Short mmCIF file of C-alpha atoms in Angstrom, two decimals:
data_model
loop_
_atom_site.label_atom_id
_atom_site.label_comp_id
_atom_site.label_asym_id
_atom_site.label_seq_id
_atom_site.Cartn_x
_atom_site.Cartn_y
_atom_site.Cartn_z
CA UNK A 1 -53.24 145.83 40.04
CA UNK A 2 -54.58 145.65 43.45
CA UNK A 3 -52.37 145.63 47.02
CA UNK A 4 -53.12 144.00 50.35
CA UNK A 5 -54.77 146.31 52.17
CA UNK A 6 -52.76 147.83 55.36
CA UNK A 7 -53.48 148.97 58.63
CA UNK A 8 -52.66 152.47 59.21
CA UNK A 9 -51.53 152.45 63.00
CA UNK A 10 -53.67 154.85 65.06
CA UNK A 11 -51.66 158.19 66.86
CA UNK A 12 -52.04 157.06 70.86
CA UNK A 13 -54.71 159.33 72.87
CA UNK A 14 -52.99 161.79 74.72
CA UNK A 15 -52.44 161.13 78.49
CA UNK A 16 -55.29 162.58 80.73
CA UNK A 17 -55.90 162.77 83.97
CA UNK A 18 -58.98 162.70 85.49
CA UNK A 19 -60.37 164.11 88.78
CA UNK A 20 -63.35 163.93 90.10
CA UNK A 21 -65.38 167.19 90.84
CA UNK A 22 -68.84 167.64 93.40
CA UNK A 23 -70.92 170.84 93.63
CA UNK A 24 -72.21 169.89 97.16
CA UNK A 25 -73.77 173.47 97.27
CA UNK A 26 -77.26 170.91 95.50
CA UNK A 27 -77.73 168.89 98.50
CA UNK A 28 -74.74 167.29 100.20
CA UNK A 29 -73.44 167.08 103.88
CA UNK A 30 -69.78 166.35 104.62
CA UNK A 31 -70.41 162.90 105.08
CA UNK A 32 -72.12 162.37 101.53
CA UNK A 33 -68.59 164.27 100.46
CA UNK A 34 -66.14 162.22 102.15
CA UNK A 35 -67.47 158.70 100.64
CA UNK A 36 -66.90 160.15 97.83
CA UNK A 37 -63.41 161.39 98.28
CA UNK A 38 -62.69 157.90 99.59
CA UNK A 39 -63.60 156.24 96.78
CA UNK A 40 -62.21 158.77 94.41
CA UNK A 41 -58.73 157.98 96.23
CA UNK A 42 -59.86 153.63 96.49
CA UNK A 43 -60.68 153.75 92.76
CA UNK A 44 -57.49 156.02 91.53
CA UNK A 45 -58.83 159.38 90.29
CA UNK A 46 -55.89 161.75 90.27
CA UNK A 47 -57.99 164.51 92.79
CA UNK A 48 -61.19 165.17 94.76
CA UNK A 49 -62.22 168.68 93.87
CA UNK A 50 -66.31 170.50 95.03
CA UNK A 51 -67.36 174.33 93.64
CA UNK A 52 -67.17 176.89 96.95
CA UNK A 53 -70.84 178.02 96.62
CA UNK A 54 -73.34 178.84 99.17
CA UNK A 55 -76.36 178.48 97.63
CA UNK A 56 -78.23 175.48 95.20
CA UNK A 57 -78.75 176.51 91.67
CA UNK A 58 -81.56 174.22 91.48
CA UNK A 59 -83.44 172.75 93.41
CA UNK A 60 -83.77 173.68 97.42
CA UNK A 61 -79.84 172.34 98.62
CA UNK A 62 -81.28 170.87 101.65
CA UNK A 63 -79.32 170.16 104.53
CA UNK A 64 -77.90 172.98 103.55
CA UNK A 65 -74.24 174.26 101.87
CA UNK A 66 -70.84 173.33 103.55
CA UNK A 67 -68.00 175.76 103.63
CA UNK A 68 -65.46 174.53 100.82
CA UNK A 69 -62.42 174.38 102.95
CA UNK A 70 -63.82 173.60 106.19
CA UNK A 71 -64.68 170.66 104.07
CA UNK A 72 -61.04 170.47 102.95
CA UNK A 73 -59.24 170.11 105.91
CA UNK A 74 -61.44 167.11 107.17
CA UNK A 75 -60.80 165.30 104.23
CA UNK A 76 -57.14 166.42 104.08
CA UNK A 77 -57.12 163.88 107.54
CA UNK A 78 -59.08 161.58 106.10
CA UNK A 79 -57.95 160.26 103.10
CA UNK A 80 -53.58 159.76 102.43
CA UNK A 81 -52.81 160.34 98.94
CA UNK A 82 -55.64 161.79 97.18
CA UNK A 83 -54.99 165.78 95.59
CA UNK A 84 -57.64 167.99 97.26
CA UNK A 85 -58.79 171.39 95.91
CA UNK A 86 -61.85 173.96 95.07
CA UNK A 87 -63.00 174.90 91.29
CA UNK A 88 -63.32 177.50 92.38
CA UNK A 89 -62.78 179.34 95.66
CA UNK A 90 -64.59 183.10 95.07
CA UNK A 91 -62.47 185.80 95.77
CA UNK A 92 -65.87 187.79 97.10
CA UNK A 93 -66.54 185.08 99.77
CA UNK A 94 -62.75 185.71 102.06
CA UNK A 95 -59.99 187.69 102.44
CA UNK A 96 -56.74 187.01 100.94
CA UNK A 97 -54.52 187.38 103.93
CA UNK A 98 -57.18 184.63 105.91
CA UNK A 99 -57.18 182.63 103.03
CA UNK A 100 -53.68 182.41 102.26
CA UNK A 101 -53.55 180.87 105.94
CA UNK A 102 -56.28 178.68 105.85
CA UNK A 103 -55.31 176.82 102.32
CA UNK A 104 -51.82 176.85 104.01
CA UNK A 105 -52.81 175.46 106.87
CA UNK A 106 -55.21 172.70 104.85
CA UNK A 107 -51.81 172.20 102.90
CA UNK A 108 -49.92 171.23 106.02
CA UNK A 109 -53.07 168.66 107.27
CA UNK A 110 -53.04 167.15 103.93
CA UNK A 111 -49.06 166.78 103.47
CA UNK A 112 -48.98 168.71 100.83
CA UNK A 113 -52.15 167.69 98.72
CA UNK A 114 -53.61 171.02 97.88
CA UNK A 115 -54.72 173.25 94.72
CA UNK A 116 -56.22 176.33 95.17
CA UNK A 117 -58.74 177.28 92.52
CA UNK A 118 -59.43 181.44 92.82
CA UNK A 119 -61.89 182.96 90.69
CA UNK A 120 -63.94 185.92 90.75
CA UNK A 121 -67.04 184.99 91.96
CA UNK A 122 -70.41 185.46 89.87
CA UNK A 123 -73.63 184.00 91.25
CA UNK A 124 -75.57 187.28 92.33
CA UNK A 125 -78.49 185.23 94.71
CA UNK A 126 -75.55 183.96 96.66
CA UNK A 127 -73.95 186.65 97.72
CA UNK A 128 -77.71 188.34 98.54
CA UNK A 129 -78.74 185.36 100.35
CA UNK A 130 -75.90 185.49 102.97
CA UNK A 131 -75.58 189.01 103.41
CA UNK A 132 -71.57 189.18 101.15
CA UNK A 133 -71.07 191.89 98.78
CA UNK A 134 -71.03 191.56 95.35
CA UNK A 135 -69.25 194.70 93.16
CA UNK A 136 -69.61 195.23 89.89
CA UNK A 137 -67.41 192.44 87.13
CA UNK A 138 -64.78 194.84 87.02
CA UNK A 139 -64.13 195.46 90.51
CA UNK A 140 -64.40 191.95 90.83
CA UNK A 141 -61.77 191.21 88.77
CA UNK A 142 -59.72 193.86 90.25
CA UNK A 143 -60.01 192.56 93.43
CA UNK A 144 -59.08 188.59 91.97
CA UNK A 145 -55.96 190.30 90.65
CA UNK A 146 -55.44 191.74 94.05
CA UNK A 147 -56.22 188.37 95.77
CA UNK A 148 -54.03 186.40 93.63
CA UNK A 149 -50.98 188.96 94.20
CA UNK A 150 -51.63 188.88 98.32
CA UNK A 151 -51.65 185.43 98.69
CA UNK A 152 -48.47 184.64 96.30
CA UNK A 153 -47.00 187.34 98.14
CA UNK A 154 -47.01 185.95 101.25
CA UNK A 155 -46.64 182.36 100.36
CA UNK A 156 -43.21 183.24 98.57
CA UNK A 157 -41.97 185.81 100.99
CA UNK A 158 -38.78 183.88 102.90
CA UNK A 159 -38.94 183.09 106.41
CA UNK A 160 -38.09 185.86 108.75
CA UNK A 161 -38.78 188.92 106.01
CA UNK A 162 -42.07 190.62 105.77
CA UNK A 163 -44.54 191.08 103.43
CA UNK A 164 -46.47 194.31 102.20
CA UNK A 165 -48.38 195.65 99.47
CA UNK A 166 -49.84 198.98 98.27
CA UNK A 167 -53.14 197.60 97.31
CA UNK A 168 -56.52 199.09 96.55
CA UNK A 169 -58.46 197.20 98.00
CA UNK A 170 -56.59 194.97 100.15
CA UNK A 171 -53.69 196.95 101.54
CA UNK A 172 -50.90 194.61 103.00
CA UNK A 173 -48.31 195.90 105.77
CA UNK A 174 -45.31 194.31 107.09
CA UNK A 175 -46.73 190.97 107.27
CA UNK A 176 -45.13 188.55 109.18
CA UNK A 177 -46.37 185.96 106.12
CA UNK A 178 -47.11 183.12 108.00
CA UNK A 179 -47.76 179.91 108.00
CA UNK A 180 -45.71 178.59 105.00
CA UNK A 181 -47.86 176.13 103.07
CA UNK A 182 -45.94 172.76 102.71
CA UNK A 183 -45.57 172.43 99.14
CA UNK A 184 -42.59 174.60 97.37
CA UNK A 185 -42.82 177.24 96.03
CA UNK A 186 -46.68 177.42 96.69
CA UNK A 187 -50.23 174.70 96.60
CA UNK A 188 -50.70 175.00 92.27
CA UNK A 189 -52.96 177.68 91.89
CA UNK A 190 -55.67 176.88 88.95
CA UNK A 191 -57.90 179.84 87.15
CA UNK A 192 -60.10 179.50 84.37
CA UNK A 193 -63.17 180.95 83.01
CA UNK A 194 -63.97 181.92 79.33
CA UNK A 195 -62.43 185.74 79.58
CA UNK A 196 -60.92 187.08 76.69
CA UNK A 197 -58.24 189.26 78.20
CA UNK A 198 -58.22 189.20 82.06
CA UNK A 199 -58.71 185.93 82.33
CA UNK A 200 -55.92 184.90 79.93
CA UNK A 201 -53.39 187.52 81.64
CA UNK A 202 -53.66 186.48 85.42
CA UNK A 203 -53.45 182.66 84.47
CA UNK A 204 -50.55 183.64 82.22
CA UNK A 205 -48.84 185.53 85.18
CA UNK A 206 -50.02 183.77 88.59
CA UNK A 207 -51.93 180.27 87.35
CA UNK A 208 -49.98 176.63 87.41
CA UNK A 209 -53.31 175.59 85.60
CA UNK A 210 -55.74 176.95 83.53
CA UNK A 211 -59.12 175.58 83.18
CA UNK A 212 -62.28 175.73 81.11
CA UNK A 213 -65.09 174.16 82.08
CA UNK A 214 -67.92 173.42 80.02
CA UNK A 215 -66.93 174.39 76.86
CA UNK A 216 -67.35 172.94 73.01
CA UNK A 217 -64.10 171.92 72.24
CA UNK A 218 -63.67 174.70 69.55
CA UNK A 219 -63.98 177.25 72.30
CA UNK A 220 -61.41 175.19 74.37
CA UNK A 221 -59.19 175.34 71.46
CA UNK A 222 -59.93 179.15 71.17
CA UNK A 223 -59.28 179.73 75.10
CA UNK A 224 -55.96 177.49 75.22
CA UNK A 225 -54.68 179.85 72.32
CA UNK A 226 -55.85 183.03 73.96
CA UNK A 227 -53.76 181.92 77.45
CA UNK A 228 -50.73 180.56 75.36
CA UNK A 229 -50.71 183.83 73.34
CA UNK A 230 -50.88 185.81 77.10
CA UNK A 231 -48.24 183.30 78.32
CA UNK A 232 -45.69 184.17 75.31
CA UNK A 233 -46.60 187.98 75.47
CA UNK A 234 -45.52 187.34 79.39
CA UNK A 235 -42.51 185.82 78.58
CA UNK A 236 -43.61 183.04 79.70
CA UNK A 237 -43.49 179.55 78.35
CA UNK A 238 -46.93 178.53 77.78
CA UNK A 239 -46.28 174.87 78.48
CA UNK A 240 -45.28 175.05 82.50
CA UNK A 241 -49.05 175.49 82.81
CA UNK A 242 -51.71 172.75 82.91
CA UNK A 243 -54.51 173.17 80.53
CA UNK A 244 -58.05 171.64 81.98
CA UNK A 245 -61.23 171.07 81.20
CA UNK A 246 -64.55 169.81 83.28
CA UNK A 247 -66.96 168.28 81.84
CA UNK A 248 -70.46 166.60 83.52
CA UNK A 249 -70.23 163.05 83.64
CA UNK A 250 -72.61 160.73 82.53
CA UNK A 251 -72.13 157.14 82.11
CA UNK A 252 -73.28 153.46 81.72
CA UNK A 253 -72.48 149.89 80.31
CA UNK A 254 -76.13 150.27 78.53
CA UNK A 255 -78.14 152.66 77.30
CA UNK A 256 -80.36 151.80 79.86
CA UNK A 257 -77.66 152.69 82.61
CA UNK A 258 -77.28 156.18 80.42
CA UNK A 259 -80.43 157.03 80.85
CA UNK A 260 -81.08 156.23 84.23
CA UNK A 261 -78.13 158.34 85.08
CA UNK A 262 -79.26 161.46 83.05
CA UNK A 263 -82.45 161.73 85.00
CA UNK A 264 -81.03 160.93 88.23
CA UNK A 265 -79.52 164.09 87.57
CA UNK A 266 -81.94 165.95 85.55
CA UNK A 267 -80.17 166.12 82.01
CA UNK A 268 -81.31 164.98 79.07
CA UNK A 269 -79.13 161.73 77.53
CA UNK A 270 -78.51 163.90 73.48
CA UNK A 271 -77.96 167.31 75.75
CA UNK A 272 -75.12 165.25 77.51
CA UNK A 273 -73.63 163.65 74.67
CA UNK A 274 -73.13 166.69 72.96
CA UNK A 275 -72.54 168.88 75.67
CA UNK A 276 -70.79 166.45 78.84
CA UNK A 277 -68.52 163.32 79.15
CA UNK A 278 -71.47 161.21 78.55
CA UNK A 279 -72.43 157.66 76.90
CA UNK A 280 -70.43 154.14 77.29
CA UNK A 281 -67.33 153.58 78.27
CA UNK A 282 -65.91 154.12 74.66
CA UNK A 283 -67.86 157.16 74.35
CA UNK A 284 -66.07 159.04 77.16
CA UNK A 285 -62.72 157.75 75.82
CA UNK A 286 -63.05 159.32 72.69
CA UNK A 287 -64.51 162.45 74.58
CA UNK A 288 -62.22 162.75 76.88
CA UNK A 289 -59.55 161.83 73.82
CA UNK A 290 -60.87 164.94 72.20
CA UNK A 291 -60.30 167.49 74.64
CA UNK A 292 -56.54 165.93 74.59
CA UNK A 293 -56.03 166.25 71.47
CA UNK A 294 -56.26 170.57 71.42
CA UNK A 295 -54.28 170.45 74.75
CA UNK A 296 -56.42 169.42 77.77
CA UNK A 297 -54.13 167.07 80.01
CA UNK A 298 -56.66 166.99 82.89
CA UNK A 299 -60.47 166.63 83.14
CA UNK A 300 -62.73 167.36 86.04
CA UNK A 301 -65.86 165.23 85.81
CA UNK A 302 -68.85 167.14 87.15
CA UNK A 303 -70.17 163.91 89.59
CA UNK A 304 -73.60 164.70 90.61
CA UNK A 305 -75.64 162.30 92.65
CA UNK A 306 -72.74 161.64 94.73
CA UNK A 307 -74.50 158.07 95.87
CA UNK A 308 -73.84 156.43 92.94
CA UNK A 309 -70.54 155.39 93.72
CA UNK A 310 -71.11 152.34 91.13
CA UNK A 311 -70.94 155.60 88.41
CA UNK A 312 -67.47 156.02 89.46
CA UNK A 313 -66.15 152.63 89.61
CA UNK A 314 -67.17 151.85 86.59
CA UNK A 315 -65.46 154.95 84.70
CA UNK A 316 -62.50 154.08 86.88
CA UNK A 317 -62.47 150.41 85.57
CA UNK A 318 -63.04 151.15 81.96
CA UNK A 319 -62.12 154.87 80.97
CA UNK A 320 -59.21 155.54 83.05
CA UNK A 321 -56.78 153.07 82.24
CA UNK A 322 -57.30 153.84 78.51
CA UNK A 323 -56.30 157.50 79.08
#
């Protein structure tokens, strides 16, 4: 006996968000940085995000770096309702007392449209090439932990009390703890990285989002677990964070449009695929659909040749409203 055959309804992709991420540290001035933030905002990516780094990876970086929230706080007047933010500010690169006050401030040009990504800083030639120390890892993750204390600290001390803290390497006393930033309780703060332990236990006990960037979507799996596990050993409940990924992004109607994109860039079209958010339209949904489906709700996409503003129209036309 046979039977009609019967669709088997397909489970819905989880709901992502995606944001749009720059690493104008390559080659970018602030004008190259705020067409894109426009259009980010015109075509309806959830934020504009850029890496704090002073120094090109590849490549010479001519004109030259821009300062990450310098950058910030012009855009924070010149756009209206797009989220603004840093993956990831480097704890070597400012104090956290300064800091605290200048993504404060940025929070109050913005109206309240900040994130603050901290992370421990880790590109050696940078930190040689404009004279900034650069300790050991484990100092440098003692002095994130610090960092991330300070600047909670003084964000959530209440008008009119001080704040202090016995710190080793950043020794707080009887700060006034001003200015308040303008979202409650605090801009989210976002940390991420690949850590087994550290990592995992300061997003589980100071992070609104955690993020991975890079990564094979085992190891996302593998990380997510690792910060939920840190989360629940913190008494914490592992979903009040958001779990991220970034990913490079690489895209085009044809494969003609693929590849031309890939070697704007300097990537090879199989590395991407395997590797990025790369291919058609279809392709990134399924991608993107993946990284859902272990627990990423938001995806940065690593845009860079920031003139191709076509490249993000078209992944805002035909990836983001199936997401």
């Amino acid at each position: 006996m046979t039977f009609p055959s019967q669709v088997v309804p397909q489970a819905p992709l989880p709901s992502v968000e995606l944001r749009v991420f720059t690493e104008p540290q390559q080659g970018a001035t602030y004008d190259d940085l705020l067409r894109v933030a426009k259009a980010a905002e015109e075509f309806g990516y959830g934020a504009f995000f850029r890496s704090d780094h002073y120094l090109a990876m590849s490549g010479d970086g001519g004109p030259g770096p821009t300062d990450a929230w310098i950058t910030l706080a012009g855009l924070a007047r010149e756009t209206s309702t797009i989220r603004l933010g840093t993956l990831v500010t480097s704890a070597t690169f400012r104090y956290p007392g300064p800091l605290a006050i200048s993504v404060a401030q940025v929070d109050a040009m913005s109206g309240g449209r900040v994130d603050l990504g901290l992370g421990a800083g880790w590109f050696e030639d940078e930190h040689k090439a404009y004279g900034i120390p650069f300790p050991p890892l484990g100092e440098r993750f003692d002095r994130l932990e610090e960092q991330l204390a300070v600047i909670t600290g003084l964000w959530d001390t209440p008008v009119g009390d001080t704040f202090s803290y016995d710190g080793t390497h950043y020794p707080v006393t009887d700060s006034p703890a001003l200015p308040k930033p303008v979202q409650t309780p605090h801009p989210p703060i976002v940390i991420g990285g690949g850590g087994k332990k550290r990592t995992p236990a300061l997003a589980a006990k100071y992070a609104d989002e955690f993020n991975i960037p890079f990564a094979s979507l085992a190891d996302t799996e593998t990380q997510f677990g690792r910060v939920r596990a840190a989360c629940t050993a913190a008494d914490r409940d592992p979903d009040s964070l958001v779990y991220s990924n970034a990913l490079v992004l690489c895209c085009g109607r044809t494969e003609e449009d693929i590849a031309r994109r890939a070697a704007a860039i300097g990537r090879q079209v199989s590395e991407l695929r395997e590797n990025g958010a790369a291919g058609s339209p279809a392709e990134l949904v399924d991608k993107i659909g993946s990284f859902g489906a272990v627990g990423a709700t938001r995806v940065y996409l690593q845009t860079m040749d920031l003139t191709d503003l076509d490249h993000l129209e078209l992944v805002a036309s035909e990836v983001l409203p199936q997401l």
